[in-house]
Each structure stands twice: as C-alpha cells, then as structure tokens.
Short mmCIF file of C-alpha atoms and ligand atoms in Angstrom, two decimals:
data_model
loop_
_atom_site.label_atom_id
_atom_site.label_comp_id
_atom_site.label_asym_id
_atom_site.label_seq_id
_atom_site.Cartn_x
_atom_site.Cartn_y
_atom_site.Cartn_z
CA UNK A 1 35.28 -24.93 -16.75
CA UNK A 2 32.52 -26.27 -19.57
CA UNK A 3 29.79 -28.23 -17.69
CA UNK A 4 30.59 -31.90 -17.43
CA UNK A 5 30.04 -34.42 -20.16
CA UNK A 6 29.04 -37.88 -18.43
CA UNK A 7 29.79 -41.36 -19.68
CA UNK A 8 26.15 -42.54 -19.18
CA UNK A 9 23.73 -41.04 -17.09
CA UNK A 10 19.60 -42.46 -16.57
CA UNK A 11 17.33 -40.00 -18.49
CA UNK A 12 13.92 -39.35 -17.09
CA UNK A 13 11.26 -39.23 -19.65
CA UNK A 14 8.44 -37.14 -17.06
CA UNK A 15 5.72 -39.97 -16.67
CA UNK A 16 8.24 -41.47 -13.72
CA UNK A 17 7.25 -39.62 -11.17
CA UNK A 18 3.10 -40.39 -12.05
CA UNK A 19 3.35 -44.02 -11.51
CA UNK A 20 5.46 -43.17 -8.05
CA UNK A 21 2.56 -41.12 -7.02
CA UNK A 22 -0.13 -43.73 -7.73
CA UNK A 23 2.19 -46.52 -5.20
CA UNK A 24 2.08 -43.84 -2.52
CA UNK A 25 -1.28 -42.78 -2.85
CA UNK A 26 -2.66 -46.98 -3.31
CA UNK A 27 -0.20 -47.79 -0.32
CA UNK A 28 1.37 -50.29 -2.66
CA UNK A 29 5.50 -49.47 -0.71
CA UNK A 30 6.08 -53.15 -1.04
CA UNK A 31 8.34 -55.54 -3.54
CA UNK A 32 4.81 -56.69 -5.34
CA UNK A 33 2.03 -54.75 -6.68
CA UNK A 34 0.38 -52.77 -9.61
CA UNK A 35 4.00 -51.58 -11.18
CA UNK A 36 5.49 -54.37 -10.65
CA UNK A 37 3.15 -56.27 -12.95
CA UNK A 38 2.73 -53.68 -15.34
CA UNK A 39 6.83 -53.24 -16.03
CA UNK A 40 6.75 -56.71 -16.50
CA UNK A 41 3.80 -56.70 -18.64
CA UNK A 42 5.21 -54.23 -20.75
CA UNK A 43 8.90 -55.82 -21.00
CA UNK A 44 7.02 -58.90 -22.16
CA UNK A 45 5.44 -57.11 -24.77
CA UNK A 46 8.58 -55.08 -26.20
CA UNK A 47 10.63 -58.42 -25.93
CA UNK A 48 7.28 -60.49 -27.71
CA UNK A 49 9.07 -61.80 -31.39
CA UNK A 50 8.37 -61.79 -34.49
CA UNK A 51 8.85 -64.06 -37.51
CA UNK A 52 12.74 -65.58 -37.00
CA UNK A 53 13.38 -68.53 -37.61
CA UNK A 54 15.56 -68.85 -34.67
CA UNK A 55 13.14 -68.34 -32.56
CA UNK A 56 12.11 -71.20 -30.13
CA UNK A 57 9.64 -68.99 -28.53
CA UNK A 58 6.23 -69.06 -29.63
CA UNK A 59 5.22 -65.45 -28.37
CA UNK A 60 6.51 -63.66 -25.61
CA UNK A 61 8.99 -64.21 -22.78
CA UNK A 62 7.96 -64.19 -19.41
CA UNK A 63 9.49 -61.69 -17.25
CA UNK A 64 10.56 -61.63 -13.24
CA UNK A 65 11.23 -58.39 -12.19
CA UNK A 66 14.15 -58.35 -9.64
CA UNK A 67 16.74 -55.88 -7.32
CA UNK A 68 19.64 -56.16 -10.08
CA UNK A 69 20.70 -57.72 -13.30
CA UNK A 70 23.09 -59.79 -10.33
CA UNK A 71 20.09 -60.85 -8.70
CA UNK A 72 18.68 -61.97 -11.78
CA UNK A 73 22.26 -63.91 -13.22
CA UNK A 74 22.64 -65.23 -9.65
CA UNK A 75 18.69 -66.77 -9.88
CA UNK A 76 19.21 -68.14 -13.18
CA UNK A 77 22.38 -70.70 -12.12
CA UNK A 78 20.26 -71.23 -8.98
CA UNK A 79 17.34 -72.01 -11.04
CA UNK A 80 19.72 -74.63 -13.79
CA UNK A 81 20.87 -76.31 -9.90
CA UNK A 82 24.45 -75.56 -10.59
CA UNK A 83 26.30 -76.28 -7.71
CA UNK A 84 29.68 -76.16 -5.65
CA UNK A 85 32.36 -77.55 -8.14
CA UNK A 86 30.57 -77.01 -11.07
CA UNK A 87 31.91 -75.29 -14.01
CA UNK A 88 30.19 -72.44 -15.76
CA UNK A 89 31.60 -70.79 -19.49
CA UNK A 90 31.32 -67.50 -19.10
CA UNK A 91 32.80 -64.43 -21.88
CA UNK A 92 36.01 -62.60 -20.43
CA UNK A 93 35.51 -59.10 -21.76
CA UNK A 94 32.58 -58.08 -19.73
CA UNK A 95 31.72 -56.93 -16.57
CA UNK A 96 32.26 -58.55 -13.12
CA UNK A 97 28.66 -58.98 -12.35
CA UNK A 98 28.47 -61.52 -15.21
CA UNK A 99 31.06 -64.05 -13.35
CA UNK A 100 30.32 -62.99 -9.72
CA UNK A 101 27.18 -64.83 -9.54
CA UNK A 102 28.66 -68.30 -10.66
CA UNK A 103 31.20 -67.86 -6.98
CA UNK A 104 27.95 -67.60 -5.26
CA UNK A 105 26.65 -71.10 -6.22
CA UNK A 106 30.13 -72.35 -5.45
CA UNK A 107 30.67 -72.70 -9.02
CA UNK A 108 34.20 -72.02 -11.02
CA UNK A 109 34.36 -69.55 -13.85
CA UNK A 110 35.69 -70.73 -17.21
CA UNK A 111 36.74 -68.02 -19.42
CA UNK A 112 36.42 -67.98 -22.80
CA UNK A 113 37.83 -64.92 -25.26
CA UNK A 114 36.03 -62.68 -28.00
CA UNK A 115 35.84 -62.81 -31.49
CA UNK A 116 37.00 -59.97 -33.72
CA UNK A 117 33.49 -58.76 -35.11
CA UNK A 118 31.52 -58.34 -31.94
CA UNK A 119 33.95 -58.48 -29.04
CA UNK A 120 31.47 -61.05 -27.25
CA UNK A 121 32.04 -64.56 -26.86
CA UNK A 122 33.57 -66.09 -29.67
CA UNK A 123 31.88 -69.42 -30.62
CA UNK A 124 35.67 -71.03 -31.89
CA UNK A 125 37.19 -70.62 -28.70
CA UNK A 126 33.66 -71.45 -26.84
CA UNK A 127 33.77 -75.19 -28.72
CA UNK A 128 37.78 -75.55 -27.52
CA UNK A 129 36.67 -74.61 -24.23
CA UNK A 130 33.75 -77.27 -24.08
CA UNK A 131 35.81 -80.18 -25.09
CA UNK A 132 39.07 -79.42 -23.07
CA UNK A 133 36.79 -79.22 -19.67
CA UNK A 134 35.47 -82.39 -20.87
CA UNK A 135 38.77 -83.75 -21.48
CA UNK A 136 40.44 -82.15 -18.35
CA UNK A 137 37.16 -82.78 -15.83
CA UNK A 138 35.55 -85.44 -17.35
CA UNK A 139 32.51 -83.43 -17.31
CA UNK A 140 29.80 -80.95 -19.55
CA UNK A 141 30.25 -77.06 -17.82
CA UNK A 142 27.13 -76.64 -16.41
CA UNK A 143 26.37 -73.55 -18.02
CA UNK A 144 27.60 -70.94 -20.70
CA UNK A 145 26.89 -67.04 -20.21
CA UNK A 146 27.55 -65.15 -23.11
CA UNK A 147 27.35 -61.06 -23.31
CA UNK A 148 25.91 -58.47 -25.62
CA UNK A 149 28.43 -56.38 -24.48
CA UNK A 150 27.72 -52.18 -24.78
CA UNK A 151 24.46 -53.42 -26.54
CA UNK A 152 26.20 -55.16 -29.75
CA UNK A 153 24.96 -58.68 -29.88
CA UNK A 154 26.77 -61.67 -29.55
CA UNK A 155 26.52 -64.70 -32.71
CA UNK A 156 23.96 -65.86 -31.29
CA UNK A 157 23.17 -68.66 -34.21
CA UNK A 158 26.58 -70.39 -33.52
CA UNK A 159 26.55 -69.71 -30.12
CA UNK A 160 23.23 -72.04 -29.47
CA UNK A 161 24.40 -74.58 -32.21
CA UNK A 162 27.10 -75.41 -29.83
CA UNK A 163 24.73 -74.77 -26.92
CA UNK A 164 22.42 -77.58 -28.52
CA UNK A 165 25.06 -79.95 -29.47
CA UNK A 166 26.08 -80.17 -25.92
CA UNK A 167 22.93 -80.02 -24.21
CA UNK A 168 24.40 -77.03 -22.33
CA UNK A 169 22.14 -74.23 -20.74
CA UNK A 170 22.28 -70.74 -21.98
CA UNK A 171 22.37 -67.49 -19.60
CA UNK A 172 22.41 -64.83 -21.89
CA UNK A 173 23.53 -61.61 -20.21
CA UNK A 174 21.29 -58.72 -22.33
CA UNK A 175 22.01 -56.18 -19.10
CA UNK A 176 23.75 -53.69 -21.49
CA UNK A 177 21.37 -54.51 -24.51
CA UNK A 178 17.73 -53.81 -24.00
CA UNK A 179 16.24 -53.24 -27.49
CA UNK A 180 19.23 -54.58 -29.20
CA UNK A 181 18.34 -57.00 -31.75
CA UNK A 182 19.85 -60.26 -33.71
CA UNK A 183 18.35 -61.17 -36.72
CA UNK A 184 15.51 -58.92 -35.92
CA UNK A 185 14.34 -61.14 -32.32
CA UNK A 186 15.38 -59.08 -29.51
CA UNK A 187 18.73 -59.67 -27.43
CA UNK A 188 18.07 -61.02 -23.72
CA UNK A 189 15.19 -63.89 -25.68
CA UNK A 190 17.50 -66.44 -27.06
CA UNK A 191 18.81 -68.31 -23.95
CA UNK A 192 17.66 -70.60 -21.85
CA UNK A 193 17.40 -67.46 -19.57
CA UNK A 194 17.80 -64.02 -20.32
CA UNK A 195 19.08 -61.16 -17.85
CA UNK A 196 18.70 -57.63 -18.21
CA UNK A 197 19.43 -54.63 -16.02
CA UNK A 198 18.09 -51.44 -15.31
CA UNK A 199 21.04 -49.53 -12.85
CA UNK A 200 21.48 -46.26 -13.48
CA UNK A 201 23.64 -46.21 -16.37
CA UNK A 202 21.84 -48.64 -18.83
CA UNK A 203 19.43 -48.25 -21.46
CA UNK A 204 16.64 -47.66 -18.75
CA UNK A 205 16.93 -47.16 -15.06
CA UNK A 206 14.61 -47.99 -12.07
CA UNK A 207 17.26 -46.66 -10.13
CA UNK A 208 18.54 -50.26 -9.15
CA UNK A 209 17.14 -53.04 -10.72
CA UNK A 210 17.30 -56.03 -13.06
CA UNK A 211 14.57 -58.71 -15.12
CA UNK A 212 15.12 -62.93 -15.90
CA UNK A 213 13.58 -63.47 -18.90
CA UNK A 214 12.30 -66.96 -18.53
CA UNK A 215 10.72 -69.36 -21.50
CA UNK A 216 8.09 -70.77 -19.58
CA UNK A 217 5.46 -69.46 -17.50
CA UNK A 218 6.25 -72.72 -14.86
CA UNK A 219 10.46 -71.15 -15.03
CA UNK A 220 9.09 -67.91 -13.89
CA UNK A 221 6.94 -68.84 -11.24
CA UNK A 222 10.11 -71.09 -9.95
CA UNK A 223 11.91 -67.89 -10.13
CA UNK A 224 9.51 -66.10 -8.33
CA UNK A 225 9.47 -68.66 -5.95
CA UNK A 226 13.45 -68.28 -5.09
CA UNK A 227 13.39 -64.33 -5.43
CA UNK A 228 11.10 -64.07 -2.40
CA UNK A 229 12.46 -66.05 0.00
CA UNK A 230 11.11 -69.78 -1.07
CA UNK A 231 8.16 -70.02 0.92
CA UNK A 232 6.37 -73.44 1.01
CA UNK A 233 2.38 -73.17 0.44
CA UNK A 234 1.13 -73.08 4.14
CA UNK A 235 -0.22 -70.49 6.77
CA UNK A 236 2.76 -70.06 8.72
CA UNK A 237 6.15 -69.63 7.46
CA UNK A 238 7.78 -72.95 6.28
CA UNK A 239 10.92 -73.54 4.31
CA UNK A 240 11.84 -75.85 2.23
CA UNK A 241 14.45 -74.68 -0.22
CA UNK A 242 16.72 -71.93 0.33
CA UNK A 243 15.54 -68.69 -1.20
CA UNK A 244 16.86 -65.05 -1.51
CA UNK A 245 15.09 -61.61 -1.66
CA UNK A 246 15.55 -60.83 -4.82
CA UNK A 247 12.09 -58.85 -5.59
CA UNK A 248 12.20 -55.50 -7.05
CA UNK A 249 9.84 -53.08 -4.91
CA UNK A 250 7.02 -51.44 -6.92
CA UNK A 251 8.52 -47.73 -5.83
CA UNK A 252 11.46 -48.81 -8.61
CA UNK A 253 9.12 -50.47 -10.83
CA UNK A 254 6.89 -47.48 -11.39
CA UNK A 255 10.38 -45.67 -12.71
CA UNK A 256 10.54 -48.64 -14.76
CA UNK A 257 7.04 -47.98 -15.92
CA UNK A 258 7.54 -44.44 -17.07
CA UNK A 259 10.65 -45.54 -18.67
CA UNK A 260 9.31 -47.65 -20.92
CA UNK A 261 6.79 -45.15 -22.32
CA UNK A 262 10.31 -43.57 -23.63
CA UNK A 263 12.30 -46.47 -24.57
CA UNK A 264 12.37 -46.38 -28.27
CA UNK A 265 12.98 -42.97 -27.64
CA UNK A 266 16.28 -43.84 -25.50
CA UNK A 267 17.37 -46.20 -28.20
CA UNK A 268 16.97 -43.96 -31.15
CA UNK A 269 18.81 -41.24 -29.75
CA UNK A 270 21.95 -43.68 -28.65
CA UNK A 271 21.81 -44.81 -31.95
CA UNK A 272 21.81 -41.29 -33.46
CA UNK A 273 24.87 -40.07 -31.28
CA UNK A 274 26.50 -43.52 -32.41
CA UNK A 275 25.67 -42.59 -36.35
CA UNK A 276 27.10 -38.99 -35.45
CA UNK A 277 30.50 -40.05 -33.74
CA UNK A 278 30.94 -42.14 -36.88
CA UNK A 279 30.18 -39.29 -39.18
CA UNK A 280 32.67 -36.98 -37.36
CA UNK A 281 35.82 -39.38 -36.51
CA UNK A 282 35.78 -41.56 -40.08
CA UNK A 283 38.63 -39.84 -41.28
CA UNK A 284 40.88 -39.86 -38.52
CA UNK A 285 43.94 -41.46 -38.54
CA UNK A 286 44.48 -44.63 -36.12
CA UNK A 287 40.66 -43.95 -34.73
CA UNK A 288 38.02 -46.73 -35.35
CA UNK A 289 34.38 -46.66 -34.43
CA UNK A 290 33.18 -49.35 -33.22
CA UNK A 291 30.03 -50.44 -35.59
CA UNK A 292 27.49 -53.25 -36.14
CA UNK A 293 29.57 -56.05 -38.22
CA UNK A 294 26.44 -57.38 -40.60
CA UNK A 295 22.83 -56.63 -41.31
CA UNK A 296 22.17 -59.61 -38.78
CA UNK A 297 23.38 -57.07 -35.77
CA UNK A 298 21.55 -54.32 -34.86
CA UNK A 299 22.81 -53.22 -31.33
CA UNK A 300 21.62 -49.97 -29.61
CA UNK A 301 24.96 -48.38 -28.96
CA UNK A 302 24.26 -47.95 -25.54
CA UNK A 303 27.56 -46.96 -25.62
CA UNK A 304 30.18 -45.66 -28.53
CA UNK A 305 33.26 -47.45 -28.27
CA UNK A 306 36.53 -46.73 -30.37
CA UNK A 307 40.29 -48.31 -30.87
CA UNK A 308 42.84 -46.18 -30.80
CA UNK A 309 46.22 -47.41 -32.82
CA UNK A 310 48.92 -45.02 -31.37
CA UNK A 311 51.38 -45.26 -34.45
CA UNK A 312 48.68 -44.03 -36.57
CA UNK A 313 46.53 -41.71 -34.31
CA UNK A 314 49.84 -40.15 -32.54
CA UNK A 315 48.84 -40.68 -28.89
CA UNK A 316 47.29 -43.93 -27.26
CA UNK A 317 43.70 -44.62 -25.44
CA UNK A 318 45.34 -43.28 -22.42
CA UNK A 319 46.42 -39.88 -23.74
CA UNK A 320 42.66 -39.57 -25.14
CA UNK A 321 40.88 -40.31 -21.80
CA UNK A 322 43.00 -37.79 -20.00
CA UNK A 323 42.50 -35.09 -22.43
CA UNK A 324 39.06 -35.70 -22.42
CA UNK A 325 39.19 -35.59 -18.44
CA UNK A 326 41.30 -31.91 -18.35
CA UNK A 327 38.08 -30.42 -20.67
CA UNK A 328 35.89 -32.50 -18.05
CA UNK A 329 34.62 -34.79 -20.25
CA UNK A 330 34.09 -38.65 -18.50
CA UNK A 331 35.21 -41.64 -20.67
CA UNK A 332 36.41 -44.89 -19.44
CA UNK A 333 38.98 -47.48 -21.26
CA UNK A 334 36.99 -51.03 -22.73
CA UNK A 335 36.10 -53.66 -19.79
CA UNK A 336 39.27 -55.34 -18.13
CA UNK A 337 38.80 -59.01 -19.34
CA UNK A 338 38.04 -61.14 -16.13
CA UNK A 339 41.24 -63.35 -17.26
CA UNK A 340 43.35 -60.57 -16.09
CA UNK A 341 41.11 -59.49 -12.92
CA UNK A 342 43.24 -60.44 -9.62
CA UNK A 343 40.15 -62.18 -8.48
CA UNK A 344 39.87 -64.59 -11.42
CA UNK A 345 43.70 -65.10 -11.56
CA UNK A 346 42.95 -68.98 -10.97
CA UNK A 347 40.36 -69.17 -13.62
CA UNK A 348 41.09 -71.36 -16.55
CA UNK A 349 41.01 -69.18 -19.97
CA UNK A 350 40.74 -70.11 -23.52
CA UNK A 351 41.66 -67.34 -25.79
CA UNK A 352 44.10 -65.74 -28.10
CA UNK A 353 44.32 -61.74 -26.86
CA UNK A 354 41.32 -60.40 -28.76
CA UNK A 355 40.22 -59.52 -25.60
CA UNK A 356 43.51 -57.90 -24.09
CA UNK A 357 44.36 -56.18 -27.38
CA UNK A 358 40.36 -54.50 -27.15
CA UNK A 359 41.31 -53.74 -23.27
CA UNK A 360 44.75 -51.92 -24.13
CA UNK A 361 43.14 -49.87 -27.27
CA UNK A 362 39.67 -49.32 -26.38
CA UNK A 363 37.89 -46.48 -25.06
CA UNK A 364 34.10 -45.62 -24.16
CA UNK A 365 32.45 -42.58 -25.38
CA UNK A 366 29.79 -40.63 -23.92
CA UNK A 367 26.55 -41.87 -25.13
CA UNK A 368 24.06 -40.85 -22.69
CA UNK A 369 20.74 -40.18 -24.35
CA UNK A 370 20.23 -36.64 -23.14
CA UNK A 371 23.33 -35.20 -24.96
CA UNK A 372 23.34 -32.70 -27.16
CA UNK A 373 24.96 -32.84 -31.01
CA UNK A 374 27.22 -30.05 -29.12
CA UNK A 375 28.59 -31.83 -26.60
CA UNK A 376 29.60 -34.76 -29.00
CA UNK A 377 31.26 -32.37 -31.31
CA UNK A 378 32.85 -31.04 -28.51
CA UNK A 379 34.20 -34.50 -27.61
CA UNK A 380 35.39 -35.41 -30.93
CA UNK A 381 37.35 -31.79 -31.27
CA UNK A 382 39.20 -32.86 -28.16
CA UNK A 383 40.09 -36.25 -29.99
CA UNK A 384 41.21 -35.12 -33.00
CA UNK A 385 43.29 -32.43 -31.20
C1 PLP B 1 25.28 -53.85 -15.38
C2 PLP B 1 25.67 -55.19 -15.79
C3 PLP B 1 25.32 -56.33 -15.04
C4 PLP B 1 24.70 -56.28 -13.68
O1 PLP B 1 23.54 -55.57 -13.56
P1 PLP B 1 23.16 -54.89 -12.14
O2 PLP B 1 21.73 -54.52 -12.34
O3 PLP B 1 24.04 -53.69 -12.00
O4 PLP B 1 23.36 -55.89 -11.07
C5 PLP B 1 25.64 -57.58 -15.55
N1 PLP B 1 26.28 -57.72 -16.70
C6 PLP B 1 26.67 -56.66 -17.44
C7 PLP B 1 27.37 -56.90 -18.73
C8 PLP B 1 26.39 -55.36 -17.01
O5 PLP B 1 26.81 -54.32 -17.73
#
C-alpha cells in the first residue's frame, strides 16, 4: 500500500520548537506571557491593511489570542450581549462550530443559503432573511456570521451594505481563511469581529487554538476581560460578570510563533497545489475546480474543492471519494449545510438548494502544504480513472 495522502495535515516550519524552549526555560507554562504577546503582535501586523477603500480600520486589528476559533465565535456574541431568545443569521454551508456558539448564549440560529460564485453567504437571501425575522418576530437578528468558507471569501461589500443598513453586527468567521484576501484587505478584518482558528488542520496550527480580531483596543481588552474568567479590579477574587477561560497558554502560542515565520510560505504552496489541480483536471469531463470568481477574491485554497456532475464525469462524488480511499488517499464530501444537520432541524432557513446541490456534488481535495507535485498527480490519476 502507497503511503497515505491526508486531507490537511499542520506543517511545522522548524522555528516551533525554539519558542517552546524559551517558555520552558523563562518558566512562562501559563495562558499569558512572552508568546502570547508576540503571536498576537505578529497576527496584528500580517492582518494591518492597506489602501481599500472598504476599510473602516485605520491600521491594524487588535488581536485576543484564545483556546479555539469556538472560544473566540462564542466571545464575540458574548461580547455584542446577545442573549436567550435572540436571533443570530448565520451561513448554512459551513461548519458546526460557526452555529454552536449562538446555542450557548441561548440564542436561535437563522440560516441563510450560498450564492453560486463563492458558496458563502449569499447577500439576496441574507436581505429576505432580515426582513422576514422582522416581519415574523418583530425584531432586528442580533447578529449575522458569515464564512470564508475553505479560504474563498465571502462578498463582503454587499454583505456589510446590508450589515449597515440594518445596524446589524458582523461576526465574520475567517477560521478557514488566514491570509485570504478581498479586495486586497485581509479576510477575518471586515466585521465587527473577526474569528480565526489555528486547529490542526488550518492554514496554521498551535495545536488547538483560535484569535478575535477586535476593532478597538477598548473591544479587546473587554474580550480579554471575559476570556479569563471576568475578574473585577481588586486583591481578592471578585466577580462581577460571568466569564469563561478562554486564554490560549503560551506553550501553544510559541507554535503559533514559529508558524508565522512560515505563513506566506503555507499560503503559497496551497495556492500552488490549487493552480496545479486546475492545470491537471481542466479537461475532464463533468469535473470542476473550484476557483476564485473575480479579481476582487483572492482566497488561499486552504483547501481544493471540486463538483462532480455524474452524467458527464461517469461516476458521482461518492464513487470518487471511495476510489480515492482503496489507493489510501483521504478526501471528504463539501460541508453538510446546518439546514439539514439533525441538530438544527428546527432552525428557520432561507435558501434555494445552492447549498444542498454543493453538499451532494462536492468533494475536498488534499491540500496540505507539505505535499508533493507527486502525490497530487497521483490523486488526479485516480480521478480521471
Ligand atoms: C475550524 C473552524 C471553526 C472552529 O475553530 P476551532 O479552532 O476548531 O474551534 C469555526 N468555523 C469554521 C468555518 C471552521 O472551519
């Protein structure tokens, strides 16, 4: 059996293991300290943008370094006071950490579908969605979370028009997008909040981990605040809010340090494996590679995603993902929309089955930064099989 192809997989650039030493040998085994500050420093200054005109920042985000890009989704609702019976908009097609968080306020999920060009939320449906709560509730949803889902960004212009029009807070969920960029600002600096996450699959890794990008220096000491268990300013330990520990330790920031001193690195070479599955597959029948839809979207392609259209390609997503699994090669089908997730089966949903369509065709490629031009020919030989 050929050695096993992975779907994602972290990719240690060699400096990790230096700032790990230095928290050992400075005693600094604790959620605060030198790497903690410096991840953050440096996230600020790889997020920092320049020249758009969307921009409502004036220089750089301000960065809380947290336990998971939950953690950080779960602060961010805390930190907008949404509360039980609330509603929250949040995009279908992603992942269930993006809606989990709005249950633990004892908010309700609204789901809203995809468009066509990005598979993230689409802004039509988003509007619908807005005035039928209104109409049905008699109230604004609290707050709207789009995605950058596998690192392609969202519309971000129309998204915030609406955003604006109704006064509505933005959570913008960058977790798969670090790097990815709309309009040339970064992904994750648009919303009210940004979240981004560093688990062991993504873009970078501290092993477990996740950042809220906040627009104010007063947001992120709030946020601080909550993420270590909201203690009031006094010598002994007194409580006024409720607060969570929600700090990431400075053992997983200094992996987050080294990480960064390869990060363009990471990106390039998703990129390149992106360029290279389009190169290889353009010609085959019923197969479609995923790509950026204008020159205003330039994701990372943290992964490679492709449709598969059975009467054309001869066999479906299905019959792909299990002859890629018999040569021991790991691919997984497109997110199952949250609309369709047991869980959620109460949720209200405004859509039109962009979203189901992209789960019943879609399939993930491997994309992980430390594979070879080999292995991805190797993949696409078994597709075209
Ligand atoms: C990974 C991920 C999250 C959650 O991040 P964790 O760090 O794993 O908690 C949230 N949203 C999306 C879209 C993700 O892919």
């Amino acid at each position: 059996m050929k050695n096993r192809i992975h779907l994602s997989l972290a990719h240690m650039g060699g400096h990790e293991q230096k700032f790990i030493k230095e928290a050992f040998d400075t005693n600094w085994v604790v959620p605060l300290g030198p790497n903690v500050d410096g991840f953050e420093k440096s996230l600020n200054q790889y997020l920092a943008t320049q020249n758009s005109q969307l921009s409502t920042l004036n220089s750089q985000p301000h960065t809380v370094a947290l336990s998971s890009g939950t953690a950080a989704i779960h602060l961010a609702l805390v930190l907008l006071g949404v509360k039980t019976g609330d509603e929250v908009i949040c995009q279908s097609f992603t992942f269930a950490a993006t809606a989990n968080p709005i249950t633990y306020v004892g908010a309700n999920p609204v789901f809203v579908d995809s468009e066509d060009e990005t598979w993230n939320m689409s802004p039509q449906r988003l509007k619908e969605a807005i005035e039928d709560r209104l109409q049905q509730t008699g109230k604004l949803p609290k707050a709207i979370i789009p995605v950058h889902l596998y690192g392609m960004p969202a519309k971000m212009e129309e998204i915030l028009a609406i955003a604006h029009q109704y006064k509505i807070p933005v959570i913008e969920d960058a977790a798969e997008a670090l790097g990815s960029e709309y309009k040339t600002q970064k992904c994750g600096t648009f919303g009210t909040f940004g979240i981004l996450s560093f688990n062991g699959n993504k873009i970078i890794t501290t092993s477990g981990g996740g950042a809220l990008l906040c627009k104010t220096q007063e947001q992120a000491a709030r946020a601080l605040f909550y993420a270590t268990q909201a203690r009031d300013c006094a010598p002994h330990y007194q409580h006024s809010h409720i607060g969570y520990n929600y700090r990431m330790s400075n053992i997983c920031a200094g992996i987050g340090c080294g990480q960064m001193l390869t990060l363009e690195e990471h990106i390039a070479r998703r990129r390149e494996i992106h360029h290279l599955y389009m190169e290889l597959l353009k010609d085959v029948p019923g197969i479609t590679v995923k790509q950026n839809p204008d020159e205003k979207s330039n994701s990372n392609f943290w992964l490679t995603c492709i449709l598969v259209e059975p009467e054309k390609a001869g066999k479906t997503r299905e019959d792909i993902r299990m002859m890629l699994e018999s040569e021991n090669i790991e691919s997984r089908p497109l997110w199952k929309p949250m609309h369709l997730q047991p869980v959620f089966a109460d949720a209200p949903f405004y859509g039109n089955g962009v979203s189901d369509h992209l789960f019943e065709k879609g399939l993930c490629l491997p994309s992980g930064s430390s594979l070879s031009n080999e292995d991805i020919t190797r993949v696409v030989e078994i597709i075209k099989r």
